[in-house]
Short mmCIF file of C-alpha atoms in Angstrom, two decimals:
data_model
loop_
_atom_site.label_atom_id
_atom_site.label_comp_id
_atom_site.label_asym_id
_atom_site.label_seq_id
_atom_site.Cartn_x
_atom_site.Cartn_y
_atom_site.Cartn_z
CA MET A 1 104.20 135.41 86.23
CA ARG A 2 104.95 133.14 89.17
CA ARG A 3 103.16 130.21 87.57
CA PHE A 4 105.36 130.32 84.48
CA ALA A 5 108.49 130.90 86.55
CA LEU A 6 107.90 127.77 88.63
CA PRO A 7 109.40 125.24 86.20
CA LEU A 8 112.59 127.30 86.05
CA LEU A 9 112.53 127.69 89.81
CA LEU A 10 112.21 123.96 90.41
CA LEU A 11 114.87 123.03 87.89
CA ALA A 12 117.31 125.65 89.09
CA ALA A 13 120.48 123.90 90.27
CA PRO A 14 124.23 124.24 90.17
CA ALA A 15 125.61 124.35 86.62
CA THR A 16 127.29 120.99 87.06
CA ALA A 17 125.26 117.79 86.96
CA GLN A 18 127.00 116.43 90.07
CA ASP A 19 126.54 117.52 93.67
CA VAL A 20 127.70 116.24 97.05
CA GLN A 21 124.88 116.28 99.59
CA SER A 22 123.95 115.20 103.10
CA TRP A 23 120.44 113.99 103.93
CA ASN A 24 119.65 113.64 107.63
CA THR A 25 116.42 111.98 108.71
CA LEU A 26 114.72 111.66 112.08
CA VAL A 27 111.79 109.25 111.96
CA ALA A 28 109.50 107.70 114.56
CA GLN A 29 107.12 105.04 113.30
CA GLY A 30 105.22 101.98 114.43
CA PRO A 31 102.13 100.91 116.40
CA VAL A 32 100.77 103.30 119.04
CA ASP A 33 97.47 101.62 119.95
CA GLY A 34 96.86 98.04 118.88
CA LYS A 35 96.94 98.03 115.08
CA LEU A 36 96.95 101.83 114.78
CA LEU A 37 100.23 103.14 113.32
CA LEU A 38 101.96 106.52 113.48
CA TRP A 39 104.61 107.92 111.10
CA ALA A 40 106.44 111.17 111.99
CA GLU A 41 109.51 112.36 110.05
CA LEU A 42 111.80 115.39 109.73
CA GLN A 43 114.50 115.61 107.07
CA PRO A 44 116.88 118.50 106.35
CA ARG A 45 118.92 118.07 103.17
CA PHE A 46 122.18 119.94 102.69
CA THR A 47 123.18 120.57 99.05
CA SER A 48 125.76 122.57 97.04
CA ASP A 49 128.60 120.37 98.30
CA VAL A 50 126.95 120.27 101.74
CA GLY A 51 127.31 124.06 101.93
CA ARG A 52 123.71 125.01 102.73
CA MET A 53 120.24 123.61 103.36
CA GLY A 54 118.62 122.98 99.99
CA GLN A 55 115.43 121.25 101.20
CA PHE A 56 113.51 120.69 104.40
CA ILE A 57 110.83 117.99 104.68
CA ALA A 58 108.21 117.30 107.35
CA ARG A 59 106.12 114.17 106.82
CA GLY A 60 103.41 112.55 108.94
CA ALA A 61 100.83 109.80 108.57
CA LEU A 62 98.44 107.45 110.31
CA GLY A 63 98.10 103.83 109.37
CA VAL A 64 96.90 100.35 110.23
CA ARG A 65 98.70 97.02 110.49
CA LEU A 66 97.16 94.07 108.67
CA LYS A 67 98.02 90.38 108.76
CA ASN A 68 101.60 89.27 108.05
CA ASP A 69 102.98 92.67 109.17
CA ILE A 70 101.61 94.53 106.14
CA ASP A 71 101.29 98.24 106.97
CA LEU A 72 99.02 100.76 105.26
CA HIS A 73 99.63 104.51 105.71
CA ALA A 74 98.05 107.74 104.50
CA GLY A 75 99.48 111.16 105.32
CA TYR A 76 100.74 114.63 104.44
CA HIS A 77 104.16 115.90 103.34
CA PHE A 78 105.43 119.50 103.42
CA GLN A 79 108.64 120.41 101.59
CA HIS A 80 110.48 123.73 101.42
CA ASN A 81 112.86 123.91 98.46
CA ASN A 82 115.81 126.25 98.07
CA PRO A 83 117.55 124.97 94.89
CA ALA A 84 119.66 128.13 94.52
CA PRO A 85 120.40 131.07 96.84
CA GLY A 86 117.33 133.32 96.97
CA VAL A 87 115.16 130.88 94.95
CA THR A 88 112.50 129.06 96.99
CA SER A 89 109.25 127.13 96.63
CA ASP A 90 106.88 125.24 98.92
CA GLU A 91 105.44 121.86 98.01
CA HIS A 92 102.47 120.06 99.56
CA ARG A 93 101.79 116.35 99.07
CA PHE A 94 99.23 113.83 100.14
CA TRP A 95 100.57 110.28 100.08
CA GLN A 96 99.48 106.69 100.62
CA GLN A 97 101.65 103.62 100.94
CA VAL A 98 101.70 99.89 101.54
CA MET A 99 104.76 98.32 103.15
CA GLY A 100 105.58 94.80 104.20
CA PRO A 101 108.06 91.91 104.21
CA VAL A 102 108.56 89.83 101.07
CA LEU A 103 111.02 87.35 102.61
CA ARG A 104 112.31 86.65 106.10
CA ARG A 105 114.82 84.03 107.24
CA GLU A 106 115.73 82.66 110.64
CA ASN A 107 119.19 84.26 110.47
CA GLY A 108 117.55 87.72 110.44
CA PHE A 109 117.73 88.42 106.70
CA ALA A 110 114.75 90.47 105.53
CA LEU A 111 113.59 91.68 102.13
CA ILE A 112 111.01 94.44 102.47
CA THR A 113 109.07 96.39 99.86
CA ARG A 114 107.28 99.75 100.06
CA TRP A 115 105.01 101.26 97.39
CA ARG A 116 104.07 104.93 97.86
CA LEU A 117 101.65 107.01 95.78
CA GLU A 118 102.03 110.81 95.96
CA GLN A 119 99.82 113.71 94.89
CA ARG A 120 102.14 116.73 94.55
CA THR A 121 101.15 120.41 94.41
CA PHE A 122 103.17 123.64 94.52
CA GLU A 123 102.11 127.03 95.80
CA GLY A 124 101.48 129.32 92.81
CA ALA A 125 100.81 126.45 90.37
CA GLN A 126 97.58 124.78 89.27
CA ASP A 127 98.40 121.17 88.44
CA THR A 128 98.65 118.12 90.68
CA GLY A 129 101.45 115.70 89.88
CA TRP A 130 100.86 112.00 90.51
CA ARG A 131 103.95 109.91 91.23
CA LEU A 132 104.63 106.31 92.26
CA ARG A 133 107.66 105.33 94.35
CA MET A 134 108.71 101.66 94.51
CA LEU A 135 111.30 100.68 97.12
CA TRP A 136 113.02 97.34 97.75
CA ARG A 137 115.14 96.97 100.89
CA ALA A 138 117.41 94.09 102.01
CA GLN A 139 119.12 93.84 105.39
CA GLN A 140 121.32 91.10 106.83
CA PRO A 141 122.13 91.18 110.56
CA LEU A 142 125.51 89.54 111.08
CA HIS A 143 124.71 87.95 114.44
CA GLY A 144 121.01 87.18 114.18
CA LYS A 145 117.86 89.29 114.33
CA GLY A 146 118.35 92.68 115.98
CA SER A 147 122.12 92.88 115.45
CA ALA A 148 124.16 95.18 113.21
CA GLY A 149 124.74 94.40 109.57
CA PRO A 150 124.79 95.63 105.97
CA LEU A 151 121.78 97.34 104.44
CA VAL A 152 120.99 98.01 100.78
CA TRP A 153 117.94 99.47 99.08
CA ALA A 154 116.80 100.85 95.75
CA GLU A 155 113.87 103.15 94.99
CA THR A 156 112.40 103.93 91.56
CA PHE A 157 110.19 107.00 90.92
CA VAL A 158 107.67 107.14 88.06
CA ALA A 159 105.54 110.23 87.31
CA PHE A 160 102.11 109.56 85.83
CA ASN A 161 101.61 113.02 84.30
CA SER A 162 103.28 116.28 83.29
CA THR A 163 102.48 119.52 85.14
CA ASP A 164 102.68 123.30 84.80
CA TRP A 165 105.37 123.38 87.51
CA GLY A 166 107.85 121.24 85.59
CA ALA A 167 107.14 117.55 86.24
CA ARG A 168 107.35 115.28 83.21
CA GLY A 169 105.46 112.05 82.84
CA GLY A 170 107.53 108.87 82.85
CA PHE A 171 110.70 107.83 84.67
CA ASP A 172 111.54 110.50 87.24
CA GLN A 173 114.51 109.33 89.29
CA GLN A 174 116.37 106.39 90.82
CA ARG A 175 117.98 106.16 94.26
CA VAL A 176 120.38 103.39 95.33
CA PHE A 177 121.75 103.09 98.88
CA VAL A 178 124.55 100.94 100.32
CA GLY A 179 125.31 101.20 104.01
CA TRP A 180 125.12 99.84 107.54
CA LEU A 181 122.29 99.29 110.02
CA GLN A 182 123.48 99.84 113.60
CA PRO A 183 121.15 99.22 116.58
CA LEU A 184 121.60 101.89 119.28
CA GLY A 185 119.00 100.49 121.65
CA LYS A 186 116.05 98.13 121.80
CA ARG A 187 113.94 100.38 119.54
CA LEU A 188 116.48 102.80 118.11
CA ASN A 189 118.51 102.21 114.94
CA LEU A 190 121.00 104.26 112.93
CA GLU A 191 121.22 103.74 109.18
CA ALA A 192 124.32 105.28 107.60
CA GLY A 193 125.81 104.99 104.15
CA TYR A 194 126.18 106.26 100.60
CA MET A 195 123.24 106.97 98.30
CA HIS A 196 123.42 107.78 94.60
CA GLN A 197 120.51 109.81 93.23
CA HIS A 198 119.97 109.86 89.47
CA ILE A 199 117.41 112.49 88.36
CA ASN A 200 115.86 112.47 84.88
CA ARG A 201 115.55 116.09 83.75
CA PRO A 202 116.10 118.22 80.64
CA GLY A 203 119.78 118.79 79.90
CA PRO A 204 122.45 117.10 82.04
CA ASN A 205 120.94 114.46 84.31
CA ALA A 206 121.86 115.06 87.93
CA GLY A 207 123.93 112.37 89.63
CA ASN A 208 124.01 113.42 93.28
CA HIS A 209 126.36 111.76 95.78
CA VAL A 210 124.63 111.68 99.16
CA LEU A 211 125.78 110.90 102.70
CA ASN A 212 122.51 109.45 103.97
CA LEU A 213 121.92 109.24 107.74
CA THR A 214 118.65 108.02 109.30
CA LEU A 215 117.87 107.78 113.01
CA ASN A 216 114.86 105.49 113.30
CA ARG A 217 112.80 105.19 116.51
CA ARG A 218 110.42 102.26 116.44
CA LEU A 219 107.21 102.77 118.41
CA GLY A 220 105.12 100.16 120.14
#
């Protein structure tokens, strides 16, 4: 019974297609020993008009830095979902990514891309969902490298297959962020702004309005 209930469980959401949310991320990432990289992340997400915790994510990975600041990572992601009161599921993912600069200028402007491949499984289901996430990020420090300035990024999600827990092959979702990058120390940054999340699903497509806050600690 649980297997067939999972698609309904995962798609359960408020009746309206719009929600106001708050995503709050703590991440530490960077080199820890020469070219060896570490990625550690915690992210509680508050949904239902920021009235309760709808998801909790813990993500970690090891990686290596190649030439030209190209980073490779491979890791594990745990996610607890609570899309409606009393309705829960636990997701496990393995993921791999490549990340690096596409363009850098002397004034501090940087265009960075990140491509992440995920293998998604849910407790009580059989199938593994394969998904690709493609992110492009542009930041422009106003007073040279290391200073505060505007930050924008966009991330596209594409699922490679359909699953027994409700994933559908094809375009999955789009996220667009507009905000501010504020250095708080030599290796500590705060990213704050508005993110719109468009989710492709049966029925009304969700258009979530998200206050997105990220505290980023650079290692090394």
